[in-house]
Short mmCIF file of C-alpha atoms in Angstrom, two decimals:
data_model
loop_
_atom_site.label_atom_id
_atom_site.label_comp_id
_atom_site.label_asym_id
_atom_site.label_seq_id
_atom_site.Cartn_x
_atom_site.Cartn_y
_atom_site.Cartn_z
CA MET A 294 -15.49 0.05 19.13
CA PHE A 295 -12.64 0.27 17.02
CA PHE A 296 -10.63 -3.10 15.82
CA SER A 297 -7.30 -1.47 18.23
CA GLU A 298 -9.39 -0.85 21.72
CA VAL A 299 -10.26 -4.62 21.61
CA PHE A 300 -6.25 -5.66 22.04
CA ASP A 301 -3.34 -4.15 23.27
CA LYS A 302 -1.56 -3.69 20.42
CA ILE A 303 -1.36 -4.18 16.94
CA THR A 304 1.75 -3.70 14.49
CA PRO A 305 2.91 -4.33 11.48
CA VAL A 306 5.49 -6.53 10.78
CA HIS A 307 8.30 -5.04 9.89
CA THR A 308 7.52 -4.13 5.56
CA ASN A 309 5.13 -7.20 4.72
CA THR A 310 2.36 -4.97 5.85
CA PHE A 311 0.18 -7.79 5.21
CA ASN A 312 2.25 -9.80 7.89
CA PHE A 313 0.94 -8.53 11.84
CA LEU A 314 1.42 -8.89 15.29
CA ILE A 315 -1.51 -8.79 17.67
CA VAL A 316 -0.80 -8.66 21.70
CA PHE A 317 -3.73 -9.81 23.35
CA HIS A 318 -2.86 -9.67 27.67
CA ASP A 319 -0.33 -11.70 27.65
CA TYR A 320 -0.32 -13.08 24.49
CA THR A 321 0.65 -11.92 21.06
CA ILE A 322 -0.37 -13.72 18.12
CA PHE A 323 1.80 -13.43 14.90
CA VAL A 324 -0.94 -14.04 11.58
CA ARG A 325 0.11 -13.81 8.13
CA ARG A 326 -1.49 -13.94 4.96
CA TYR A 327 -2.35 -17.54 4.03
CA ALA A 328 -3.82 -16.72 -0.02
CA THR A 329 -5.75 -13.66 -1.13
CA CYS A 330 -9.21 -14.75 -2.94
CA ARG A 331 -10.62 -13.36 -6.31
CA ILE A 332 -14.46 -13.10 -6.33
CA ALA A 333 -16.36 -12.32 -9.55
CA MET A 334 -20.01 -11.81 -9.61
CA ASN A 335 -22.84 -10.29 -11.50
CA GLY A 336 -20.71 -7.88 -12.91
CA TYR A 337 -18.02 -6.56 -9.96
CA ILE A 338 -15.05 -8.12 -8.14
CA TRP A 339 -13.68 -8.26 -5.11
CA TYR A 340 -10.62 -9.44 -3.27
CA SER A 341 -10.23 -11.50 -0.34
CA ILE A 342 -7.60 -12.13 2.00
CA LEU A 343 -7.32 -15.00 3.62
CA TYR A 344 -5.04 -14.97 6.66
CA ARG A 345 -3.66 -17.65 9.18
CA THR A 346 -3.23 -16.77 12.59
CA GLU A 347 -0.25 -18.25 15.40
CA VAL A 348 0.16 -18.17 18.94
CA ILE A 349 3.67 -17.61 19.23
CA ASP A 350 5.01 -19.89 22.24
CA MET A 351 6.24 -17.23 24.75
CA PRO A 352 4.29 -14.03 26.90
CA ARG A 353 4.47 -10.41 25.81
CA LEU A 354 8.35 -9.42 25.56
CA GLN A 355 9.56 -7.67 28.08
CA THR A 356 11.50 -4.91 27.56
CA GLY A 357 15.16 -5.10 27.59
CA SER A 358 14.73 -8.74 25.80
CA PHE A 359 14.39 -7.97 22.13
CA GLU A 360 18.48 -7.45 21.63
CA TYR A 361 19.12 -10.56 24.09
CA THR A 362 16.95 -12.70 22.06
CA ARG A 363 18.00 -11.56 19.02
CA ARG A 364 20.83 -12.60 19.55
CA THR A 365 20.08 -16.32 21.38
CA ILE A 366 19.19 -16.72 17.77
CA THR A 367 22.07 -15.14 16.07
CA GLN A 368 24.51 -17.36 17.91
CA LYS A 369 22.28 -20.80 17.10
CA ALA A 370 21.68 -19.80 13.49
CA ALA A 371 25.63 -19.70 12.96
CA HIS A 372 25.98 -22.35 14.71
CA LEU A 373 23.93 -24.83 12.33
CA MET A 374 25.40 -22.64 9.54
CA ALA A 375 29.17 -24.17 10.25
CA GLU A 376 27.35 -27.09 11.02
CA ASN A 377 25.19 -27.29 7.97
CA GLY A 378 25.85 -24.78 5.80
CA PRO A 379 23.26 -21.60 4.84
CA GLU A 380 20.82 -24.80 4.21
CA GLY A 381 21.01 -25.32 6.53
CA ALA A 382 20.07 -22.44 9.14
CA THR A 383 17.52 -21.28 7.14
CA LEU A 384 14.60 -19.55 9.40
CA GLY A 385 12.72 -23.19 10.11
CA CYS A 386 15.58 -25.05 11.08
CA VAL A 387 17.29 -22.59 13.65
CA ALA A 388 13.84 -22.48 15.32
CA SER A 389 13.04 -26.40 16.16
CA ALA A 390 16.74 -25.51 16.81
CA LEU A 391 15.48 -23.58 19.43
CA GLY A 392 11.70 -25.24 20.00
CA ILE A 393 10.49 -21.57 19.14
CA SER A 394 7.68 -21.52 16.81
CA LYS A 395 7.91 -19.92 13.13
CA GLY A 396 5.84 -16.79 14.80
CA THR A 397 8.34 -16.39 17.23
CA LEU A 398 11.49 -16.49 15.07
CA TYR A 399 10.28 -14.45 12.09
CA TYR A 400 9.32 -11.59 14.92
CA TYR A 401 12.70 -10.62 15.32
CA TYR A 402 14.33 -12.64 11.50
CA PRO A 403 10.75 -11.68 9.49
CA ALA A 404 13.10 -13.04 6.23
CA LYS A 405 16.33 -14.96 6.04
CA THR A 406 18.68 -12.33 4.60
CA ALA A 407 18.46 -9.89 8.09
CA LEU A 408 19.28 -13.33 8.95
CA ILE A 409 22.21 -13.68 7.51
CA ASN A 410 22.72 -10.61 7.92
CA ASP A 411 23.97 -10.42 11.79
CA ILE A 412 25.42 -14.53 11.30
CA ALA A 413 28.11 -12.20 8.99
CA GLU A 414 28.35 -10.01 11.90
CA TYR A 415 28.83 -12.06 14.80
CA TYR A 416 31.62 -14.21 12.47
CA PHE A 417 33.03 -10.52 12.78
CA GLU A 418 33.02 -9.33 16.02
CA ARG A 419 34.68 -12.87 16.60
CA THR A 420 38.09 -12.40 14.50
CA SER A 421 38.09 -9.26 15.80
CA ASP A 422 38.16 -10.54 18.97
CA ALA A 423 40.59 -13.69 17.94
CA LEU A 424 43.44 -10.69 17.11
CA LEU A 425 42.94 -9.40 20.10
CA GLU A 426 43.06 -11.78 21.83
CA TRP A 427 47.07 -13.39 19.82
CA VAL A 428 48.11 -9.92 20.48
CA GLU A 429 47.45 -10.47 24.07
CA ALA A 430 48.08 -13.83 24.88
CA LEU A 431 52.00 -13.24 23.35
CA PRO A 432 54.81 -12.68 24.98
CA GLN A 433 57.18 -10.42 23.97
CA SER A 434 59.70 -10.67 21.38
CA THR A 435 58.10 -13.68 19.45
CA THR A 436 59.99 -14.63 16.95
CA PHE A 437 57.99 -13.32 13.52
CA GLN A 438 57.69 -16.83 13.06
CA ASP A 439 56.13 -17.64 15.76
CA GLY A 440 53.97 -14.80 16.47
CA LEU A 441 52.32 -16.58 12.03
CA ARG A 442 52.40 -20.01 13.79
CA LEU A 443 50.83 -18.75 16.41
CA LEU A 444 48.10 -16.25 14.92
CA LEU A 445 46.95 -19.31 12.48
CA GLU A 446 46.57 -21.41 15.10
CA THR A 447 44.04 -18.76 16.92
CA PHE A 448 41.43 -18.93 14.45
CA THR A 449 42.71 -23.24 13.59
CA TYR A 450 41.41 -24.03 16.48
CA ASP A 451 37.73 -22.04 16.47
CA LYS A 452 36.33 -24.66 13.97
CA GLN A 453 33.35 -23.13 13.72
CA LEU A 454 34.85 -20.20 12.82
CA THR A 455 36.77 -21.10 9.77
CA GLN A 456 33.85 -23.08 9.03
CA LEU A 457 30.84 -19.61 8.81
CA ARG A 458 34.20 -17.57 7.51
CA LEU A 459 33.95 -20.24 4.27
CA TRP A 460 30.00 -20.31 4.34
CA LEU A 461 30.46 -15.80 4.67
CA ALA A 462 32.58 -15.79 1.84
CA GLY A 463 30.28 -18.19 0.05
CA GLU A 464 27.77 -15.04 0.35
CA ALA A 465 29.27 -12.61 -0.20
CA ALA A 466 30.76 -13.96 -3.66
CA ARG A 467 27.46 -14.37 -5.21
CA SER A 468 24.72 -11.64 -4.29
CA ASN A 469 25.72 -10.41 -0.68
CA ALA A 470 27.28 -6.96 -1.43
CA TYR A 471 26.31 -5.94 2.22
CA ILE A 472 28.87 -9.03 3.69
CA ARG A 473 31.02 -8.12 0.67
CA GLU A 474 31.13 -4.38 2.15
CA ARG A 475 31.74 -5.39 5.74
CA ILE A 476 34.73 -7.61 4.93
CA ILE A 477 36.32 -5.14 3.34
CA VAL A 478 35.46 -2.60 5.55
CA LYS A 479 37.13 -4.84 8.37
CA ARG A 480 39.69 -6.95 6.82
CA HIS A 481 41.20 -2.46 6.94
CA GLU A 482 40.37 -2.68 10.92
CA TRP A 483 42.38 -5.75 11.22
CA GLN A 484 45.17 -5.65 9.76
CA LEU A 485 46.00 -3.07 12.06
CA LEU A 486 45.18 -5.37 15.21
CA LEU A 487 47.63 -7.02 13.52
CA GLU A 488 50.28 -3.90 13.09
CA LEU A 489 49.74 -4.12 16.86
CA GLY A 490 50.71 -7.39 17.42
CA ALA A 491 53.92 -6.39 15.00
CA LEU A 492 55.51 -4.38 18.41
CA LYS A 493 55.92 -7.39 20.66
CA LEU A 494 57.61 -10.18 17.61
CA THR A 495 61.42 -9.07 16.88
CA GLY A 496 62.22 -8.77 13.57
CA CYS A 497 59.46 -7.30 12.80
CA THR A 498 57.22 -3.12 13.15
CA SER A 499 54.39 -2.22 12.44
CA GLU A 500 56.35 -0.55 9.24
CA MET A 501 56.92 -3.67 7.45
CA MET A 502 53.09 -5.32 9.09
CA ARG A 503 51.87 -2.86 7.72
CA ARG A 504 53.74 -3.36 4.15
CA MET A 505 52.63 -6.89 4.33
CA GLY A 506 49.01 -6.32 6.04
CA ALA A 507 47.59 -7.82 2.42
CA LEU A 508 49.78 -10.38 1.53
CA ILE A 509 49.24 -12.50 5.24
CA ALA A 510 45.39 -11.52 5.22
CA THR A 511 45.24 -13.09 2.03
CA PHE A 512 47.83 -16.77 3.23
CA MET A 513 46.38 -16.58 5.89
CA ASP A 514 42.78 -16.97 3.43
CA GLY A 515 43.73 -19.40 1.89
CA ALA A 516 45.55 -21.05 5.35
CA LEU A 517 42.00 -20.64 7.08
CA THR A 518 39.87 -22.31 3.49
CA GLN A 519 42.17 -25.41 3.78
CA TYR A 520 42.21 -26.00 7.31
CA ALA A 521 38.20 -25.71 6.45
CA LEU A 522 38.32 -27.43 4.22
CA LEU A 523 40.34 -30.42 5.04
CA GLY A 524 40.88 -30.31 9.13
CA ASP A 525 43.39 -32.60 10.11
CA ALA A 526 44.72 -33.37 5.84
CA ALA A 527 45.58 -29.51 5.78
CA LEU A 528 49.28 -28.72 6.34
CA PRO A 529 50.63 -27.84 9.51
CA SER A 530 50.84 -24.00 11.45
CA GLU A 531 53.91 -24.51 11.61
CA ILE A 532 54.76 -25.14 7.70
CA LEU A 533 52.70 -21.93 6.85
CA ALA A 534 54.34 -20.40 9.18
CA ALA A 535 58.15 -20.75 7.56
CA ALA A 536 56.98 -20.77 4.11
CA LEU A 537 54.32 -17.03 5.07
CA CYS A 538 58.31 -16.01 6.85
CA GLU A 539 61.00 -17.37 3.95
CA LEU A 540 58.18 -15.15 1.70
CA SER A 541 58.69 -12.00 3.60
CA ASN A 542 61.97 -12.63 3.34
CA GLN A 543 63.00 -12.81 -0.05
CA GLY A 544 60.19 -10.22 -0.64
CA SER A 545 61.25 -7.57 2.14
CA GLY A 546 61.42 -4.76 -0.67
CA ILE A 547 58.62 -5.00 -2.15
CA ASN A 548 55.80 -3.25 -0.48
CA TYR A 549 51.56 -5.39 0.12
CA GLU A 550 49.65 -3.18 1.25
CA SER A 551 46.19 -2.94 -0.24
CA LYS A 552 44.70 -0.40 -1.96
CA LYS A 553 42.27 1.29 0.26
CA VAL A 554 38.83 1.77 -0.50
#
């Protein structure tokens, strides 16, 4: 009888051929390489791989639940990262917070990098949603200054989002090329949403917002970093909005558009 005939399913865990899952009846067993032994005897050398098994504390995955579970893990990890930084969002910390075993978590995220990248996508999605919320909530004929104030308040109201932005920016600056490239792509998308919101602002056109989009994005970066670090001690949104409005008036003839990448 072949080994594969005993169990319902044997699945390698992503790229690590020494880690795999065995589905047996209603349980999933995570098998992880524990150690490799080198044995020398009578001029011969053998290598023996020791495995450690762990029964995943959940029944066999149901069809369609995989992405939902990954989403749940991502949201919890994002919360932990916002509260404690990347070091507080280790796979072990996330598993503990969710009340599941590490084996269960490894099935969905065998490496922390994959989880960090999904947290980044979660952040990008929420940022786009916040910008759309700003556009939809803007009353028609809002002044440019009030529009900027409301934009700042939309983001500073969500403390988790501002903290995530801070930590993910650090990840991108240090070594994560994926997040860095995605930030560049998403910033152009967000600039288009700013131009859409400009259509509701008096004294501001989409062309003006297009020219100033990079400046506003840079200003927002600084303002949100200040808010993430200082909290209530940061400059109020109305003062920041007035300063940016004054800056835009002084440099109305300057093209602040960022270079396309």
